[in-house]
Backbone as numpy.savetxt, mean C-alpha at the origin, in Angstrom:
# Nx Ny Nz CAx CAy CAz Cx Cy Cz
9.85 20.30 -8.52 9.71 19.83 -7.14 10.30 18.44 -6.98
11.15 18.27 -5.98 11.72 16.96 -5.67 10.87 16.27 -4.61
10.72 14.97 -4.75 9.99 14.19 -3.76 10.79 12.93 -3.43
10.36 12.25 -2.38 10.94 10.96 -2.00 9.98 9.84 -2.39
10.50 8.82 -3.04 9.75 7.59 -3.32 10.50 6.45 -2.64
9.78 5.57 -1.98 10.45 4.50 -1.23 9.80 3.15 -1.51
10.65 2.12 -1.56 10.18 0.75 -1.72 10.80 -0.11 -0.62
10.03 -0.52 0.40 10.54 -1.54 1.34 10.60 -2.88 0.62
11.67 -3.62 0.83 11.89 -4.87 0.09 12.07 -6.03 1.04
11.28 -7.08 0.83 11.47 -8.32 1.58 11.16 -9.49 0.65
12.19 -10.22 0.25 12.06 -11.44 -0.56 11.12 -11.25 -1.75
11.47 -10.33 -2.62 10.63 -10.00 -3.78 11.42 -10.16 -5.08
12.32 -11.15 -5.14 13.24 -11.26 -6.27 12.53 -11.41 -7.62
11.33 -11.98 -7.62 10.63 -12.21 -8.88 10.13 -10.91 -9.51
9.83 -9.92 -8.67 9.14 -8.73 -9.17 9.87 -7.42 -8.91
10.91 -7.42 -8.09 11.47 -6.15 -7.63 12.07 -5.30 -8.75
12.63 -5.93 -9.77 13.19 -5.16 -10.89 12.10 -4.36 -11.59
10.94 -4.97 -11.79 9.82 -4.26 -12.42 9.34 -3.11 -11.55
9.29 -3.33 -10.25 8.84 -2.26 -9.34 9.77 -1.06 -9.43
11.07 -1.32 -9.35 12.06 -0.24 -9.41 11.99 0.48 -10.74
11.93 -0.29 -11.82 11.93 0.34 -13.15 10.67 1.16 -13.38
9.56 0.74 -12.81 8.33 1.53 -12.98 8.46 2.89 -12.32
9.26 2.98 -11.25 9.53 4.29 -10.64 10.47 5.10 -11.53
11.52 4.47 -12.03 12.47 5.19 -12.88 11.82 5.68 -14.18
10.73 5.04 -14.58 10.02 5.45 -15.80 8.99 6.56 -15.57
8.93 7.11 -14.37 7.95 8.16 -14.08 8.17 9.39 -14.95
7.08 10.01 -15.37 7.16 11.27 -16.11 7.82 12.35 -15.26
7.51 12.35 -13.97 8.14 13.29 -13.04 9.51 12.73 -12.67
10.56 13.42 -13.03 11.92 12.88 -12.92 12.65 13.32 -11.64
12.10 14.29 -10.94 12.82 14.84 -9.79 12.45 14.11 -8.50
13.19 13.09 -8.18 12.92 12.31 -6.98 14.18 11.58 -6.52
14.17 11.18 -5.26 15.10 10.19 -4.76 14.30 8.91 -4.58
14.93 7.78 -4.86 14.29 6.48 -4.69 15.03 5.72 -3.60
14.37 5.54 -2.47 14.96 4.79 -1.35 14.53 3.33 -1.46
15.50 2.44 -1.59 15.26 0.99 -1.57 15.74 0.49 -0.21
14.80 0.06 0.62 15.15 -0.30 1.99 14.90 -1.78 2.22
15.98 -2.51 2.45 15.90 -3.96 2.62 15.43 -4.29 4.03
14.47 -5.19 4.13 13.98 -5.62 5.44 14.40 -7.05 5.73
15.70 -7.31 5.52 16.25 -8.62 5.86 15.94 -9.71 4.86
15.89 -9.37 3.58 15.61 -10.37 2.55 16.66 -11.49 2.58
16.19 -12.70 2.30 17.08 -13.86 2.25 17.22 -14.43 0.85
16.60 -13.78 -0.13 16.71 -14.22 -1.52 17.63 -13.26 -2.28
17.48 -13.17 -3.59 18.36 -12.34 -4.41 17.81 -10.93 -4.67
16.84 -10.51 -3.87 16.21 -9.21 -4.11 17.21 -8.07 -4.16
18.12 -8.03 -3.19 19.03 -6.88 -3.11 20.12 -6.93 -4.18
20.51 -8.13 -4.60 21.46 -8.23 -5.70 20.83 -7.68 -6.97
19.55 -7.98 -7.16 18.82 -7.45 -8.32 18.69 -5.93 -8.21
18.36 -5.45 -7.02 18.21 -4.00 -6.81 19.52 -3.27 -7.11
20.61 -3.83 -6.64 21.91 -3.18 -6.84 22.37 -3.22 -8.30
21.80 -4.13 -9.08 22.20 -4.23 -10.49 21.58 -3.12 -11.33
20.60 -2.42 -10.78 19.95 -1.31 -11.49 20.62 -0.02 -11.06
21.29 0.62 -11.99 22.08 1.81 -11.64 21.35 3.08 -12.05
21.21 3.98 -11.08 20.62 5.28 -11.32 21.03 6.16 -10.15
21.47 7.38 -10.45 22.00 8.25 -9.40 20.94 8.65 -8.37
19.68 8.46 -8.70 18.61 8.84 -7.78 18.32 7.76 -6.73
18.93 6.59 -6.88 18.65 5.46 -5.98 19.53 5.53 -4.74
18.92 5.36 -3.57 19.63 5.19 -2.31 19.26 3.82 -1.74
20.25 3.00 -1.44 19.99 1.67 -0.88 20.32 1.67 0.60
19.35 1.23 1.41 19.51 1.11 2.85 19.41 -0.38 3.18
20.46 -0.93 3.74 20.50 -2.38 3.98 21.26 -2.68 5.26
20.52 -2.95 6.35 21.16 -3.29 7.61 21.09 -4.79 7.90
20.48 -5.56 6.97 20.44 -7.01 7.10 19.46 -7.53 8.14
18.60 -6.66 8.68 17.70 -7.06 9.77 16.26 -7.03 9.29
15.47 -8.00 9.74 14.04 -8.03 9.44 13.28 -7.35 10.58
12.88 -6.10 10.35 12.20 -5.31 11.39 10.70 -5.25 11.19
10.22 -5.56 10.00 8.79 -5.47 9.72 8.43 -4.18 9.02
7.28 -4.19 8.36 6.88 -3.06 7.51 6.70 -1.77 8.29
6.05 -1.83 9.45 5.80 -0.61 10.21 7.09 0.12 10.55
8.07 -0.63 11.04 9.35 -0.02 11.41 10.02 0.59 10.19
9.92 -0.07 9.05 10.57 0.44 7.84 9.86 1.69 7.32
8.56 1.73 7.42 7.84 2.92 6.97 8.15 4.12 7.85
8.27 3.89 9.14 8.68 4.98 10.04 10.11 5.43 9.73
10.96 4.47 9.38 12.35 4.79 9.03 12.40 5.62 7.75
11.56 5.28 6.79 11.51 6.03 5.53 11.18 7.50 5.79
10.22 7.75 6.67 9.83 9.13 6.98 11.01 9.91 7.58
11.86 9.23 8.33 13.03 9.89 8.91 14.13 10.10 7.87
14.26 9.16 6.94 15.33 9.24 5.93 15.01 10.19 4.78
13.72 10.42 4.55 13.30 11.20 3.38 13.91 12.60 3.37
14.45 12.98 2.24 15.07 14.30 2.09 14.07 15.37 1.67
12.90 14.94 1.21 11.98 15.90 0.62 10.63 15.89 1.33
9.82 16.87 1.03 8.60 17.14 1.80 7.40 16.30 1.39
7.50 15.60 0.27 6.44 14.69 -0.16 7.02 13.28 -0.25
6.26 12.31 0.26 6.74 10.92 0.30 5.70 10.01 -0.34
6.16 9.24 -1.34 5.34 8.19 -1.94 6.00 6.86 -1.64
5.19 5.81 -1.57 5.76 4.49 -1.37 5.03 3.49 -2.26
5.63 2.33 -2.38 4.97 1.24 -3.08 5.57 -0.07 -2.60
4.87 -1.16 -2.86 5.36 -2.48 -2.49 6.30 -3.01 -3.56
7.18 -3.91 -3.16 8.25 -4.36 -4.05 7.78 -5.35 -5.11
6.53 -5.79 -5.04 6.03 -6.70 -6.07 4.95 -6.06 -6.94
4.81 -4.74 -6.82 3.81 -4.02 -7.61 4.48 -3.13 -8.64
3.68 -2.48 -9.48 4.21 -1.49 -10.42 3.27 -0.30 -10.48
3.79 0.82 -10.98 2.97 2.03 -11.08 3.07 2.59 -12.51
1.97 3.19 -13.00 2.01 3.80 -14.32 2.86 5.06 -14.30
3.30 5.49 -15.47 4.27 6.58 -15.56 3.74 7.91 -15.10
2.42 8.08 -15.03 1.86 9.38 -14.65 1.42 9.44 -13.19
1.67 8.39 -12.40 1.18 8.39 -11.02 1.65 9.63 -10.25
2.96 9.83 -10.17 3.51 10.88 -9.33 3.13 12.26 -9.84
3.14 12.45 -11.14 2.75 13.73 -11.72 1.35 14.12 -11.29
0.43 13.19 -11.36 -0.96 13.48 -11.02 -1.12 13.76 -9.53
-0.40 13.03 -8.70 -0.55 13.23 -7.26 0.06 14.55 -6.79
1.21 14.91 -7.36 1.82 16.20 -7.01 0.88 17.34 -7.40
0.32 17.26 -8.58 -0.62 18.29 -9.04 -1.82 18.39 -8.10
-2.32 17.25 -7.67 -3.49 17.23 -6.79 -3.19 17.91 -5.45
-2.06 17.55 -4.83 -1.73 18.16 -3.54 -1.38 19.64 -3.69
-0.78 20.00 -4.80 -0.47 21.41 -5.04 -1.74 22.25 -5.14
-2.77 21.65 -5.72 -4.05 22.35 -5.89 -4.92 22.28 -4.64
-4.52 21.42 -3.68 -5.29 21.24 -2.45 -4.37 21.33 -1.24
-3.87 22.52 -0.93 -2.87 22.67 0.13 -3.38 22.31 1.52
-4.70 22.22 1.72 -5.23 21.86 3.03 -5.20 20.35 3.28
-4.90 19.58 2.24 -4.85 18.12 2.37 -3.42 17.65 2.62
-3.29 16.56 3.37 -1.98 15.99 3.69 -1.68 14.72 2.92
-2.71 14.05 2.43 -2.53 12.78 1.75 -3.43 12.74 0.51
-2.97 12.04 -0.52 -3.82 11.76 -1.66 -3.68 10.29 -2.01
-4.84 9.63 -2.14 -4.92 8.22 -2.48 -5.46 8.07 -3.89
-5.14 6.96 -4.53 -5.59 6.71 -5.90 -6.30 5.38 -6.00
-6.98 5.18 -7.13 -7.54 3.88 -7.43 -6.43 2.91 -7.77
-6.77 1.62 -7.70 -5.75 0.62 -8.05 -6.35 -0.50 -8.87
-5.46 -1.16 -9.61 -5.83 -2.35 -10.36 -5.20 -3.56 -9.70
-5.99 -4.61 -9.50 -5.47 -5.85 -8.93 -4.88 -6.69 -10.05
-3.64 -7.12 -9.88 -2.96 -7.86 -10.94 -2.46 -9.21 -10.43
-2.27 -10.11 -11.37 -1.52 -11.33 -11.15 -0.65 -11.54 -12.38
-0.07 -12.69 -12.53 0.84 -12.91 -13.66 0.11 -12.94 -15.01
-1.22 -12.99 -14.98 -1.99 -12.99 -16.22 -2.43 -11.59 -16.64
-2.35 -10.64 -15.72 -2.77 -9.28 -16.05 -3.66 -8.68 -14.98
-4.47 -7.69 -15.37 -5.38 -7.02 -14.45 -6.66 -7.83 -14.33
-7.07 -8.16 -13.09 -8.30 -8.93 -12.93 -9.42 -8.20 -12.21
-9.13 -7.03 -11.66 -10.17 -6.26 -11.00 -9.62 -4.86 -10.70
-10.50 -3.95 -10.33 -10.06 -2.60 -9.97 -10.82 -2.13 -8.74
-10.24 -1.14 -8.07 -10.93 -0.42 -7.00 -10.78 1.06 -7.29
-11.90 1.75 -7.38 -11.90 3.18 -7.69 -12.62 3.92 -6.57
-11.87 4.55 -5.66 -12.50 5.25 -4.53 -13.30 6.46 -5.00
-14.35 6.75 -4.26 -15.15 7.94 -4.55 -14.34 9.20 -4.27
-14.62 10.24 -5.04 -13.94 11.52 -4.83 -14.49 12.30 -3.64
-15.64 11.88 -3.12 -16.29 12.65 -2.06 -16.68 11.76 -0.87
-15.75 10.91 -0.44 -16.00 10.05 0.71 -16.10 10.91 1.98
-17.15 10.67 2.75 -17.32 11.35 4.03 -17.01 10.35 5.14
-15.94 10.61 5.89 -15.54 9.68 6.93 -16.49 9.72 8.13
-16.78 8.54 8.66 -17.46 8.40 9.94 -16.69 7.37 10.74
-16.92 7.34 12.05 -16.23 6.36 12.89 -16.59 4.95 12.48
-17.85 4.72 12.16 -18.27 3.38 11.75 -17.57 2.95 10.46
-17.43 3.88 9.51 -16.72 3.56 8.26 -15.25 3.26 8.54
-14.64 4.01 9.42 -13.23 3.78 9.73 -13.03 2.40 10.36
-13.94 2.02 11.25 -13.84 0.71 11.92 -14.13 -0.42 10.95
-14.96 -0.16 9.95 -15.31 -1.17 8.95 -14.31 -1.23 7.80
-13.35 -0.30 7.75 -12.42 -0.26 6.63 -13.04 0.28 5.37
-14.13 1.06 5.50 -14.83 1.61 4.33 -14.41 3.05 4.05
-13.15 3.34 4.26 -12.65 4.71 4.11 -12.12 5.00 2.71
-11.86 3.96 1.93 -11.41 4.15 0.56 -9.93 4.42 0.39
-9.18 4.49 1.48 -7.75 4.80 1.39 -6.97 3.55 0.98
-6.22 3.66 -0.11 -5.38 2.54 -0.60 -3.94 2.82 -0.18
-3.48 2.12 0.81 -2.21 2.43 1.47 -1.03 2.62 0.52
-0.72 1.65 -0.37 0.50 1.81 -1.18 0.40 2.88 -2.25
-0.81 3.40 -2.50 -0.97 4.41 -3.55 -0.71 5.83 -3.05
-0.49 6.01 -1.76 -0.49 7.34 -1.17 0.72 8.19 -1.54
0.47 9.49 -1.70 1.50 10.52 -1.64 1.17 11.36 -0.41
2.15 11.54 0.48 1.89 12.11 1.81 2.90 13.21 2.12
2.42 14.24 2.77 3.33 15.28 3.24 4.16 14.73 4.41
5.47 14.95 4.37 6.37 14.44 5.40 5.95 14.93 6.78
5.47 16.15 6.88 5.06 16.70 8.16 3.93 15.88 8.79
3.07 15.29 7.95 1.98 14.45 8.47 2.56 13.16 9.06
3.50 12.55 8.33 4.14 11.33 8.84 4.90 11.60 10.13
5.42 12.79 10.29 6.14 13.12 11.53 5.19 13.24 12.70
3.92 13.61 12.43 2.91 13.68 13.48 2.24 12.34 13.73
2.24 11.48 12.72 1.47 10.24 12.77 2.36 9.07 12.34
2.89 8.34 13.30 3.79 7.23 12.98 3.03 5.90 13.07
3.54 4.91 12.36 2.96 3.58 12.39 3.25 2.89 13.73
2.31 2.09 14.18 2.46 1.33 15.42 2.90 -0.09 15.08
4.14 -0.47 15.42 4.65 -1.80 15.07 3.88 -2.95 15.71
3.08 -2.67 16.72 2.29 -3.73 17.36 1.13 -4.17 16.47
0.75 -3.35 15.53 -0.43 -3.62 14.70 -0.06 -4.46 13.49
0.17 -5.72 13.74 0.62 -6.63 12.68 -0.45 -6.79 11.60
-0.07 -6.48 10.37 -0.89 -6.62 9.18 -2.02 -5.60 9.08
-2.17 -4.73 10.07 -3.19 -3.68 9.98 -2.59 -2.33 10.35
-1.28 -2.18 10.13 -0.62 -0.94 10.52 -1.24 0.28 9.84
-1.74 0.09 8.62 -2.35 1.21 7.91 -3.73 1.55 8.48
-4.58 0.54 8.65 -5.93 0.79 9.18 -5.88 1.45 10.55
-4.96 1.00 11.39 -4.84 1.59 12.73 -4.39 3.05 12.65
-3.48 3.34 11.73 -3.00 4.70 11.58 -4.11 5.63 11.11
-4.92 5.17 10.13 -6.02 6.01 9.64 -7.02 6.27 10.78
-7.32 5.24 11.55 -8.27 5.39 12.65 -7.73 6.36 13.70
-6.48 6.20 14.06 -5.88 7.07 15.08 -5.85 8.52 14.60
-5.48 8.73 13.33 -5.44 10.09 12.80 -6.85 10.67 12.72
-7.82 9.84 12.36 -9.21 10.30 12.30 -9.69 10.76 13.68
-9.41 9.96 14.70 -9.82 10.30 16.06 -9.14 11.58 16.55
-7.93 11.85 16.02 -7.19 13.06 16.39 -7.54 14.23 15.46
-8.53 14.02 14.58 -8.95 15.04 13.60 -7.78 15.50 12.73
-6.99 14.53 12.31 -5.79 14.82 11.52 -5.71 13.92 10.28
-6.86 13.59 9.72 -6.89 12.75 8.52 -7.49 13.55 7.38
-6.68 14.39 6.77 -7.11 15.25 5.67 -6.60 14.64 4.36
-7.44 13.81 3.77 -7.03 13.03 2.60 -7.97 13.30 1.43
-7.39 13.35 0.25 -8.16 13.49 -0.98 -8.00 12.26 -1.85
-8.84 12.15 -2.86 -8.86 10.94 -3.68 -8.84 11.27 -5.17
-8.05 10.50 -5.89 -8.09 10.45 -7.35 -8.65 9.07 -7.68
-9.84 9.02 -8.24 -10.51 7.72 -8.40 -9.89 6.86 -9.49
-9.20 7.48 -10.45 -8.59 6.71 -11.53 -7.50 5.79 -11.00
-7.28 4.69 -11.70 -6.24 3.74 -11.31 -4.86 4.36 -11.51
-4.08 4.40 -10.43 -2.72 4.92 -10.48 -1.72 3.98 -9.85
-2.13 2.72 -9.71 -1.28 1.74 -9.02 -1.76 0.35 -9.40
-0.81 -0.57 -9.59 -1.15 -1.96 -9.91 -0.67 -2.85 -8.78
-1.63 -3.39 -8.06 -1.39 -4.13 -6.81 -1.47 -5.63 -7.06
-0.40 -6.32 -6.69 -0.36 -7.77 -6.92 -1.18 -8.49 -5.86
-2.24 -9.15 -6.28 -3.10 -9.87 -5.36 -2.34 -11.03 -4.74
-2.60 -11.27 -3.46 -1.95 -12.36 -2.74 -2.69 -13.65 -3.03
-2.11 -14.49 -3.89 -2.76 -15.75 -4.24 -2.45 -16.87 -3.27
-1.57 -16.60 -2.30 -1.24 -17.61 -1.29 -2.01 -17.29 -0.02
-3.31 -17.56 -0.04 -4.16 -17.26 1.11 -3.68 -18.06 2.31
-3.51 -17.37 3.42 -2.91 -17.97 4.60 -3.82 -17.82 5.80
-4.10 -18.94 6.45 -4.90 -18.92 7.67 -4.25 -18.05 8.73
-2.94 -18.16 8.85 -2.23 -17.40 9.89 -2.27 -15.90 9.62
-2.20 -15.50 8.34 -2.27 -14.07 8.00 -3.62 -13.48 8.40
-4.69 -14.19 8.05 -6.02 -13.69 8.41 -6.20 -13.69 9.92
-5.71 -14.74 10.60 -5.83 -14.79 12.05 -5.12 -13.59 12.69
-3.91 -13.31 12.21 -3.16 -12.18 12.76 -3.90 -10.87 12.54
-4.47 -10.69 11.35 -5.21 -9.46 11.04 -6.41 -9.29 11.96
-7.19 -10.35 12.15 -8.40 -10.24 12.96 -8.06 -10.02 14.44
-7.04 -10.71 14.93 -6.63 -10.51 16.32 -6.13 -9.08 16.53
-5.36 -8.58 15.56 -4.86 -7.21 15.66 -6.00 -6.21 15.65
-7.03 -6.45 14.83 -8.17 -5.54 14.78 -8.94 -5.53 16.10
-9.09 -6.70 16.69 -9.76 -6.76 17.99 -8.95 -5.99 19.03
-7.64 -6.18 19.02 -6.77 -5.46 19.95 -6.84 -3.95 19.71
-6.83 -3.55 18.45 -6.88 -2.14 18.10 -8.15 -1.49 18.63
-9.30 -2.11 18.33 -10.58 -1.53 18.72 -10.73 -1.50 20.24
-10.29 -2.57 20.91 -10.41 -2.64 22.36 -9.63 -1.54 23.05
-8.58 -1.04 22.40 -7.71 -0.05 23.03 -7.94 1.37 22.54
-9.01 1.58 21.76 -9.34 2.94 21.32 -10.42 3.54 22.21
-10.35 4.83 22.40 -11.31 5.55 23.22 -12.52 5.91 22.35
-13.41 4.94 22.17 -14.60 5.13 21.35 -15.81 4.64 22.14
-17.00 4.94 21.64 -18.21 4.60 22.38 -18.33 3.09 22.52
-18.91 2.67 23.65 -18.98 1.24 23.98 -19.80 0.46 22.96
-20.85 1.08 22.43 -21.71 0.37 21.48 -20.93 -0.03 20.23
-20.22 0.93 19.64 -19.43 0.62 18.44 -18.29 -0.32 18.76
-17.67 -0.13 19.91 -16.57 -1.00 20.30 -17.05 -2.45 20.41
-18.16 -2.67 21.09 -18.69 -4.03 21.25 -19.10 -4.63 19.91
-19.75 -3.80 19.08 -20.22 -4.26 17.77 -19.06 -4.76 16.90
-18.00 -3.99 16.84 -16.91 -4.34 15.92 -15.98 -5.41 16.50
-15.84 -5.46 17.80 -15.08 -6.56 18.39 -15.81 -7.87 18.12
-17.13 -7.88 18.27 -17.91 -9.09 18.01 -17.79 -9.50 16.54
-17.81 -8.50 15.65 -17.72 -8.80 14.21 -16.40 -9.48 13.88
-15.29 -8.94 14.39 -13.99 -9.53 14.06 -13.75 -10.83 14.81
-14.36 -11.01 15.96 -14.28 -12.29 16.66 -14.99 -13.37 15.84
-16.13 -13.00 15.24 -16.85 -13.94 14.38 -16.02 -14.27 13.15
-15.40 -13.26 12.55 -14.55 -13.51 11.38 -13.38 -14.42 11.75
-12.84 -14.23 12.94 -11.75 -15.08 13.41 -12.21 -16.52 13.51
-13.41 -16.73 14.04 -13.96 -18.08 14.15 -14.18 -18.70 12.77
-14.77 -17.93 11.85 -15.01 -18.43 10.49 -13.69 -18.78 9.81
-12.67 -17.95 10.04 -11.35 -18.21 9.48 -10.82 -19.58 9.91
-11.05 -19.93 11.16 -10.56 -21.21 11.69 -11.31 -22.39 11.08
-12.50 -22.12 10.53 -13.33 -23.19 9.97 -13.06 -23.41 8.49
-12.98 -22.31 7.71 -12.96 -22.46 6.24 -11.65 -23.04 5.72
-10.54 -22.75 6.37 -9.27 -23.26 5.85 -9.16 -24.78 5.95
-9.50 -25.39 7.09 -9.47 -26.86 7.13 -10.43 -27.51 6.13
-11.50 -26.80 5.78 -12.47 -27.34 4.82 -12.08 -27.04 3.37
-11.00 -26.29 3.18 -10.53 -25.97 1.83 -11.41 -24.99 1.10
-12.14 -24.14 1.83 -13.09 -23.22 1.21 -12.51 -21.83 1.01
-11.23 -21.63 1.37 -10.69 -20.28 1.38 -10.63 -19.63 -0.01
-10.29 -20.41 -1.04 -10.14 -19.81 -2.37 -11.50 -19.43 -2.95
-12.51 -20.22 -2.65 -13.84 -19.90 -3.15 -14.43 -18.68 -2.47
-14.11 -18.49 -1.17 -14.71 -17.42 -0.39 -13.88 -16.15 -0.31
-12.53 -16.29 -0.42 -11.67 -15.15 -0.14 -10.90 -14.62 -1.33
-10.61 -15.46 -2.32 -9.77 -15.00 -3.42 -10.57 -14.19 -4.42
-9.85 -13.36 -5.17 -10.49 -12.57 -6.22 -10.71 -13.45 -7.45
-11.76 -13.13 -8.16 -12.07 -13.87 -9.38 -10.94 -13.74 -10.38
-10.48 -14.87 -10.92 -9.36 -14.84 -11.87 -9.76 -14.24 -13.22
-11.07 -14.21 -13.52 -11.49 -13.58 -14.76 -11.51 -12.06 -14.57
-11.24 -11.34 -15.64 -11.05 -9.90 -15.52 -12.38 -9.15 -15.43
-12.45 -8.29 -14.39 -13.57 -7.37 -14.25 -13.11 -5.94 -14.50
-11.92 -5.79 -15.05 -11.34 -4.47 -15.22 -11.82 -3.82 -16.52
-11.89 -2.51 -16.50 -12.22 -1.74 -17.68 -11.13 -1.92 -18.74
-11.53 -1.92 -20.00 -10.58 -2.14 -21.09 -9.48 -1.08 -21.10
-9.82 0.16 -20.75 -8.81 1.22 -20.73 -7.75 0.96 -19.66
-8.17 0.39 -18.53 -7.23 0.05 -17.46 -6.28 -1.05 -17.93
-6.82 -2.03 -18.61 -6.01 -3.15 -19.11 -5.00 -2.65 -20.14
-5.43 -1.78 -21.04 -4.53 -1.25 -22.06 -3.41 -0.45 -21.42
-3.74 0.37 -20.43 -2.71 1.19 -19.77 -1.73 0.32 -19.00
-2.25 -0.73 -18.36 -1.37 -1.65 -17.64 -0.41 -2.35 -18.61
-0.93 -2.84 -19.71 -0.08 -3.52 -20.69 0.98 -2.58 -21.25
0.61 -1.33 -21.47 1.56 -0.33 -21.95 2.64 -0.06 -20.91
2.24 0.03 -19.64 3.20 0.23 -18.55 4.18 -0.92 -18.48
3.65 -2.14 -18.58 4.50 -3.33 -18.50 5.46 -3.39 -19.69
4.98 -3.03 -20.87 5.84 -3.04 -22.06 6.97 -2.02 -21.93
6.66 -0.86 -21.35 7.68 0.16 -21.15 8.75 -0.32 -20.16
8.30 -1.01 -19.12 9.25 -1.56 -18.13 10.14 -2.60 -18.78
9.56 -3.51 -19.53 10.34 -4.56 -20.21 11.36 -3.96 -21.16
10.97 -2.94 -21.88 11.88 -2.29 -22.82 13.03 -1.62 -22.08
12.73 -0.95 -20.98 13.78 -0.26 -20.21 14.77 -1.25 -19.61
14.26 -2.35 -19.10 15.13 -3.36 -18.47 15.99 -4.10 -19.48
15.51 -4.18 -20.72 16.25 -4.92 -21.75 17.36 -4.08 -22.38
17.33 -2.78 -22.16 18.34 -1.89 -22.74 19.66 -1.97 -21.95
């Protein structure tokens, strides 16, 4: 079975080679890899072009359109019926795609499969998230972000993406809004593999503006959904409060203590060993 794997790229020169190589190292070899530039101004695309493989397709129009637009573009460009994506500063273990294809093949009624992830920085794995295999969605959970779906870990049927496109207005919450919209349309049929199948680079540059944008977008999203007034008022108030707290903690320098992940490792030893093995395989491939 052939699938599409895509990496949107924006100024990721430090990590993009590892991201690409982690895809090329997949046990499942039948794929196209779309590298789509979103107007990078660094050496990301020069690095991407230096990696030669017949399965790679490079899309580069030189314009910064944003992640939502690029993800919608990927769904249109994809040649195959299953689409996986990842961020340009992350890496994936060699068995990710194999396990996800098997899962969807065994569960034809599902459109998406999400996996657990390990949070990484330049020192290694410092934490993990392992979603439950039997999450029951409710509207309150969707509004709270307690759905367990890890956006970059997904393998998705192309037909689902054709029915459910990202909304470019939803800055920094394009995924949460899409899950909520699909849930309300009774079109969110997702399964979970709780094991770690993705290594996500934690954002160590905590930004007041990023959090502000996220909270404002969430308030806008909830205000414009056709949901009961009680839940709408409750969650708008919650994110308005978070917006206020955000404006307070950054000037006081409290953001790293309150928002960042602990630098000491809370990850299982097996996760750390697998991550180190994945990284060693990438380094070996790139050095050849």
